[in-house]
Structures are given as C-alpha cells and as structure tokens.
PDB file of N, CA and C in Angstrom:
ATOM      1  N   MET A   1       5.287 -16.482  12.155  1.00  0.00           N
ATOM      2  CA  MET A   1       4.397 -15.826  11.188  1.00  0.00           C
ATOM      3  C   MET A   1       3.062 -15.499  11.846  1.00  0.00           C
ATOM      4  N   HIS A   2       2.521 -14.376  11.471  1.00  0.00           N
ATOM      5  CA  HIS A   2       1.230 -13.946  12.006  1.00  0.00           C
ATOM      6  C   HIS A   2       0.151 -14.944  11.579  1.00  0.00           C
ATOM      7  N   PRO A   3      -0.759 -15.315  12.464  1.00  0.00           N
ATOM      8  CA  PRO A   3      -1.759 -16.346  12.137  1.00  0.00           C
ATOM      9  C   PRO A   3      -2.685 -15.967  10.980  1.00  0.00           C
ATOM     10  N   ASN A   4      -2.869 -14.666  10.728  1.00  0.00           N
ATOM     11  CA  ASN A   4      -3.772 -14.242   9.658  1.00  0.00           C
ATOM     12  C   ASN A   4      -3.073 -14.062   8.315  1.00  0.00           C
ATOM     13  N   VAL A   5      -1.761 -14.314   8.275  1.00  0.00           N
ATOM     14  CA  VAL A   5      -1.009 -14.090   7.038  1.00  0.00           C
ATOM     15  C   VAL A   5      -0.618 -15.430   6.426  1.00  0.00           C
ATOM     16  N   SER A   6      -1.075 -15.662   5.218  1.00  0.00           N
ATOM     17  CA  SER A   6      -0.735 -16.890   4.513  1.00  0.00           C
ATOM     18  C   SER A   6       0.629 -16.736   3.850  1.00  0.00           C
ATOM     19  N   SER A   7       1.416 -17.799   3.879  1.00  0.00           N
ATOM     20  CA  SER A   7       2.746 -17.731   3.269  1.00  0.00           C
ATOM     21  C   SER A   7       2.659 -17.647   1.746  1.00  0.00           C
ATOM     22  N   THR A   8       1.512 -18.005   1.183  1.00  0.00           N
ATOM     23  CA  THR A   8       1.366 -17.968  -0.281  1.00  0.00           C
ATOM     24  C   THR A   8       0.997 -16.584  -0.791  1.00  0.00           C
ATOM     25  N   THR A   9       0.633 -15.663   0.108  1.00  0.00           N
ATOM     26  CA  THR A   9       0.238 -14.326  -0.338  1.00  0.00           C
ATOM     27  C   THR A   9       0.978 -13.239   0.434  1.00  0.00           C
ATOM     28  N   PRO A  10       2.318 -13.230   0.358  1.00  0.00           N
ATOM     29  CA  PRO A  10       3.078 -12.214   1.104  1.00  0.00           C
ATOM     30  C   PRO A  10       2.823 -10.799   0.609  1.00  0.00           C
ATOM     31  N   TRP A  11       2.497 -10.638  -0.688  1.00  0.00           N
ATOM     32  CA  TRP A  11       2.272  -9.280  -1.214  1.00  0.00           C
ATOM     33  C   TRP A  11       1.019  -8.656  -0.611  1.00  0.00           C
ATOM     34  N   ILE A  12       0.033  -9.486  -0.251  1.00  0.00           N
ATOM     35  CA  ILE A  12      -1.180  -8.957   0.395  1.00  0.00           C
ATOM     36  C   ILE A  12      -0.818  -8.408   1.771  1.00  0.00           C
ATOM     37  N   ALA A  13       0.033  -9.126   2.481  1.00  0.00           N
ATOM     38  CA  ALA A  13       0.490  -8.653   3.793  1.00  0.00           C
ATOM     39  C   ALA A  13       1.269  -7.354   3.634  1.00  0.00           C
ATOM     40  N   MET A  14       2.138  -7.298   2.625  1.00  0.00           N
ATOM     41  CA  MET A  14       2.917  -6.084   2.379  1.00  0.00           C
ATOM     42  C   MET A  14       1.997  -4.918   2.035  1.00  0.00           C
ATOM     43  N   LYS A  15       0.979  -5.202   1.238  1.00  0.00           N
ATOM     44  CA  LYS A  15       0.020  -4.175   0.847  1.00  0.00           C
ATOM     45  C   LYS A  15      -0.676  -3.618   2.088  1.00  0.00           C
ATOM     46  N   ASP A  16      -1.099  -4.502   2.967  1.00  0.00           N
ATOM     47  CA  ASP A  16      -1.787  -4.097   4.196  1.00  0.00           C
ATOM     48  C   ASP A  16      -0.875  -3.240   5.063  1.00  0.00           C
ATOM     49  N   ILE A  17       0.380  -3.664   5.187  1.00  0.00           N
ATOM     50  CA  ILE A  17       1.364  -2.911   5.982  1.00  0.00           C
ATOM     51  C   ILE A  17       1.587  -1.534   5.361  1.00  0.00           C
ATOM     52  N   ASN A  18       1.741  -1.490   4.036  1.00  0.00           N
ATOM     53  CA  ASN A  18       1.971  -0.211   3.357  1.00  0.00           C
ATOM     54  C   ASN A  18       0.784   0.730   3.493  1.00  0.00           C
ATOM     55  N   GLU A  19      -0.428   0.173   3.433  1.00  0.00           N
ATOM     56  CA  GLU A  19      -1.619   1.016   3.594  1.00  0.00           C
ATOM     57  C   GLU A  19      -1.695   1.582   5.004  1.00  0.00           C
ATOM     58  N   ARG A  20      -1.340   0.768   5.991  1.00  0.00           N
ATOM     59  CA  ARG A  20      -1.324   1.262   7.370  1.00  0.00           C
ATOM     60  C   ARG A  20      -0.264   2.342   7.536  1.00  0.00           C
ATOM     61  N   ASN A  21       0.903   2.121   6.933  1.00  0.00           N
ATOM     62  CA  ASN A  21       1.971   3.126   6.993  1.00  0.00           C
ATOM     63  C   ASN A  21       1.512   4.427   6.350  1.00  0.00           C
ATOM     64  N   TYR A  22       0.813   4.294   5.231  1.00  0.00           N
ATOM     65  CA  TYR A  22       0.306   5.479   4.527  1.00  0.00           C
ATOM     66  C   TYR A  22      -0.664   6.249   5.418  1.00  0.00           C
ATOM     67  N   GLU A  23      -1.569   5.530   6.079  1.00  0.00           N
ATOM     68  CA  GLU A  23      -2.530   6.186   6.975  1.00  0.00           C
ATOM     69  C   GLU A  23      -1.810   6.867   8.136  1.00  0.00           C
ATOM     70  N   ASN A  24      -0.811   6.185   8.688  1.00  0.00           N
ATOM     71  CA  ASN A  24      -0.034   6.767   9.787  1.00  0.00           C
ATOM     72  C   ASN A  24       0.700   8.013   9.324  1.00  0.00           C
ATOM     73  N   CYS A  25       1.256   7.965   8.116  1.00  0.00           N
ATOM     74  CA  CYS A  25       1.971   9.124   7.578  1.00  0.00           C
ATOM     75  C   CYS A  25       1.024  10.298   7.379  1.00  0.00           C
ATOM     76  N   ASN A  26      -0.177  10.010   6.906  1.00  0.00           N
ATOM     77  CA  ASN A  26      -1.160  11.084   6.729  1.00  0.00           C
ATOM     78  C   ASN A  26      -1.511  11.704   8.068  1.00  0.00           C
ATOM     79  N   PHE A  27      -1.689  10.869   9.060  1.00  0.00           N
ATOM     80  CA  PHE A  27      -2.025  11.348  10.406  1.00  0.00           C
ATOM     81  C   PHE A  27      -0.909  12.238  10.942  1.00  0.00           C
ATOM     82  N   ILE A  28       0.337  11.787  10.745  1.00  0.00           N
ATOM     83  CA  ILE A  28       1.499  12.558  11.212  1.00  0.00           C
ATOM     84  C   ILE A  28       1.620  13.857  10.417  1.00  0.00           C
ATOM     85  N   SER A  29       1.418  13.785   9.101  1.00  0.00           N
ATOM     86  CA  SER A  29       1.611  14.969   8.255  1.00  0.00           C
ATOM     87  C   SER A  29       0.572  16.048   8.529  1.00  0.00           C
ATOM     88  N   GLU A  30      -0.564  15.663   9.075  1.00  0.00           N
ATOM     89  CA  GLU A  30      -1.562  16.667   9.449  1.00  0.00           C
ATOM     90  C   GLU A  30      -1.036  17.554  10.575  1.00  0.00           C
ATOM     91  N   LYS A  31      -0.089  17.020  11.330  1.00  0.00           N
ATOM     92  CA  LYS A  31       0.494  17.777  12.437  1.00  0.00           C
ATOM     93  C   LYS A  31       1.750  18.541  12.001  1.00  0.00           C
ATOM     94  N   LYS A  32       2.194  18.307  10.758  1.00  0.00           N
ATOM     95  CA  LYS A  32       3.388  18.978  10.224  1.00  0.00           C
ATOM     96  C   LYS A  32       2.991  19.808   9.013  1.00  0.00           C
ATOM     97  N   GLU A  33       3.755  20.841   8.750  1.00  0.00           N
ATOM     98  CA  GLU A  33       3.469  21.623   7.542  1.00  0.00           C
ATOM     99  C   GLU A  33       4.181  21.038   6.329  1.00  0.00           C
ATOM    100  N   ASN A  34       5.371  20.485   6.538  1.00  0.00           N
ATOM    101  CA  ASN A  34       6.149  19.948   5.422  1.00  0.00           C
ATOM    102  C   ASN A  34       6.067  18.429   5.399  1.00  0.00           C
ATOM    103  N   LEU A  35       5.833  17.886   4.204  1.00  0.00           N
ATOM    104  CA  LEU A  35       5.811  16.433   4.055  1.00  0.00           C
ATOM    105  C   LEU A  35       7.240  15.900   3.986  1.00  0.00           C
ATOM    106  N   SER A  36       7.473  14.815   4.666  1.00  0.00           N
ATOM    107  CA  SER A  36       8.796  14.183   4.633  1.00  0.00           C
ATOM    108  C   SER A  36       8.859  13.174   3.495  1.00  0.00           C
ATOM    109  N   MET A  37      10.039  12.625   3.248  1.00  0.00           N
ATOM    110  CA  MET A  37      10.196  11.586   2.235  1.00  0.00           C
ATOM    111  C   MET A  37       9.380  10.354   2.603  1.00  0.00           C
ATOM    112  N   THR A  38       9.235  10.092   3.881  1.00  0.00           N
ATOM    113  CA  THR A  38       8.464   8.921   4.324  1.00  0.00           C
ATOM    114  C   THR A  38       7.013   9.058   3.887  1.00  0.00           C
ATOM    115  N   ASN A  39       6.455  10.241   4.041  1.00  0.00           N
ATOM    116  CA  ASN A  39       5.079  10.476   3.602  1.00  0.00           C
ATOM    117  C   ASN A  39       4.950  10.229   2.103  1.00  0.00           C
ATOM    118  N   ASN A  40       5.877  10.795   1.351  1.00  0.00           N
ATOM    119  CA  ASN A  40       5.826  10.671  -0.106  1.00  0.00           C
ATOM    120  C   ASN A  40       5.997   9.224  -0.544  1.00  0.00           C
ATOM    121  N   HIS A  41       6.902   8.503   0.102  1.00  0.00           N
ATOM    122  CA  HIS A  41       7.136   7.099  -0.257  1.00  0.00           C
ATOM    123  C   HIS A  41       5.884   6.266   0.012  1.00  0.00           C
ATOM    124  N   ALA A  42       5.267   6.466   1.158  1.00  0.00           N
ATOM    125  CA  ALA A  42       4.060   5.712   1.497  1.00  0.00           C
ATOM    126  C   ALA A  42       2.938   6.032   0.512  1.00  0.00           C
ATOM    127  N   TYR A  43       2.834   7.298   0.133  1.00  0.00           N
ATOM    128  CA  TYR A  43       1.796   7.713  -0.816  1.00  0.00           C
ATOM    129  C   TYR A  43       2.020   7.058  -2.177  1.00  0.00           C
ATOM    130  N   MET A  44       3.274   7.056  -2.635  1.00  0.00           N
ATOM    131  CA  MET A  44       3.589   6.449  -3.929  1.00  0.00           C
ATOM    132  C   MET A  44       3.369   4.940  -3.889  1.00  0.00           C
ATOM    133  N   THR A  45       3.732   4.322  -2.773  1.00  0.00           N
ATOM    134  CA  THR A  45       3.554   2.877  -2.638  1.00  0.00           C
ATOM    135  C   THR A  45       2.075   2.526  -2.713  1.00  0.00           C
ATOM    136  N   ARG A  46       1.256   3.304  -2.023  1.00  0.00           N
ATOM    137  CA  ARG A  46      -0.188   3.060  -2.032  1.00  0.00           C
ATOM    138  C   ARG A  46      -0.735   3.213  -3.447  1.00  0.00           C
ATOM    139  N   ASN A  47      -0.307   4.256  -4.151  1.00  0.00           N
ATOM    140  CA  ASN A  47      -0.781   4.465  -5.521  1.00  0.00           C
ATOM    141  C   ASN A  47      -0.360   3.328  -6.438  1.00  0.00           C
ATOM    142  N   MET A  48       0.830   2.794  -6.222  1.00  0.00           N
ATOM    143  CA  MET A  48       1.312   1.681  -7.033  1.00  0.00           C
ATOM    144  C   MET A  48       0.387   0.473  -6.870  1.00  0.00           C
ATOM    145  N   TYR A  49      -0.011   0.180  -5.623  1.00  0.00           N
ATOM    146  CA  TYR A  49      -0.910  -0.950  -5.389  1.00  0.00           C
ATOM    147  C   TYR A  49      -2.291  -0.708  -5.983  1.00  0.00           C
ATOM    148  N   ILE A  50      -2.762   0.535  -5.918  1.00  0.00           N
ATOM    149  CA  ILE A  50      -4.061   0.862  -6.519  1.00  0.00           C
ATOM    150  C   ILE A  50      -4.005   0.618  -8.027  1.00  0.00           C
ATOM    151  N   LEU A  51      -2.908   1.041  -8.667  1.00  0.00           N
ATOM    152  CA  LEU A  51      -2.751   0.824 -10.109  1.00  0.00           C
ATOM    153  C   LEU A  51      -2.691  -0.662 -10.433  1.00  0.00           C
ATOM    154  N   MET A  52      -1.988  -1.439  -9.600  1.00  0.00           N
ATOM    155  CA  MET A  52      -1.894  -2.883  -9.814  1.00  0.00           C
ATOM    156  C   MET A  52      -3.277  -3.514  -9.730  1.00  0.00           C
ATOM    157  N   GLU A  53      -4.072  -3.098  -8.744  1.00  0.00           N
ATOM    158  CA  GLU A  53      -5.417  -3.647  -8.582  1.00  0.00           C
ATOM    159  C   GLU A  53      -6.297  -3.294  -9.775  1.00  0.00           C
ATOM    160  N   LYS A  54      -6.172  -2.077 -10.266  1.00  0.00           N
ATOM    161  CA  LYS A  54      -6.970  -1.657 -11.422  1.00  0.00           C
ATOM    162  C   LYS A  54      -6.600  -2.487 -12.645  1.00  0.00           C
ATOM    163  N   LYS A  55      -5.311  -2.736 -12.829  1.00  0.00           N
ATOM    164  CA  LYS A  55      -4.866  -3.547 -13.966  1.00  0.00           C
ATOM    165  C   LYS A  55      -5.424  -4.961 -13.856  1.00  0.00           C
ATOM    166  N   GLU A  56      -5.375  -5.526 -12.645  1.00  0.00           N
ATOM    167  CA  GLU A  56      -5.875  -6.887 -12.438  1.00  0.00           C
ATOM    168  C   GLU A  56      -7.367  -6.968 -12.753  1.00  0.00           C
ATOM    169  N   LYS A  57      -8.109  -5.918 -12.433  1.00  0.00           N
ATOM    170  CA  LYS A  57      -9.557  -5.921 -12.662  1.00  0.00           C
ATOM    171  C   LYS A  57      -9.912  -5.657 -14.121  1.00  0.00           C
ATOM    172  N   THR A  58      -9.086  -4.859 -14.808  1.00  0.00           N
ATOM    173  CA  THR A  58      -9.451  -4.440 -16.165  1.00  0.00           C
ATOM    174  C   THR A  58      -8.856  -5.327 -17.253  1.00  0.00           C
ATOM    175  N   LEU A  59      -7.739  -5.984 -16.980  1.00  0.00           N
ATOM    176  CA  LEU A  59      -7.138  -6.838 -18.003  1.00  0.00           C
ATOM    177  C   LEU A  59      -7.942  -8.122 -18.156  1.00  0.00           C
ATOM    178  N   PRO A  60      -8.245  -8.519 -19.394  1.00  0.00           N
ATOM    179  CA  PRO A  60      -8.974  -9.780 -19.593  1.00  0.00           C
ATOM    180  C   PRO A  60      -8.073 -10.975 -19.297  1.00  0.00           C
ATOM    181  N   ASP A  61      -8.683 -12.056 -18.884  1.00  0.00           N
ATOM    182  CA  ASP A  61      -7.922 -13.286 -18.635  1.00  0.00           C
ATOM    183  C   ASP A  61      -7.558 -13.900 -19.976  1.00  0.00           C
ATOM    184  N   VAL A  62      -6.261 -13.999 -20.222  1.00  0.00           N
ATOM    185  CA  VAL A  62      -5.793 -14.585 -21.479  1.00  0.00           C
ATOM    186  C   VAL A  62      -5.134 -15.916 -21.161  1.00  0.00           C
ATOM    187  N   LEU A  63      -5.781 -16.990 -21.580  1.00  0.00           N
ATOM    188  CA  LEU A  63      -5.231 -18.331 -21.314  1.00  0.00           C
ATOM    189  C   LEU A  63      -5.122 -19.110 -22.607  1.00  0.00           C
TER     190      LEU A  63
END
C-alpha cells in the first residue's frame, strides 16, 4: 500500500486517482478532435464526486 493512503479511506484514494485520470484525459483530448469514451467516463466520474462533496457539505448532520 502507498504510504500516503490510509486503508480506512479508500474512496479518497480512488477520488484522487479519478481526478488525475480526468486531467490526463483532458490533456489528451486537447490533442484530439473527438472525445473518446474514456474522456467521457473520467468527466462523469469527476462530476459524481463533486456532487457527493456538495451533498456532504449541504446536508445537515442528523443524529
């Protein structure tokens, strides 16, 4: 396991990996005219995490 990745927060590691993939896809797509499925998947994945973060910030803590 990577020293900076905690086993209790695997989704944070996945989020970081997906964001890097998204950036790489954007970089690659700038050199292409047509977006591939990989670009679209990375974009959708990134948006999903953004929505999750917004929900976490806006939902009140109900205990």
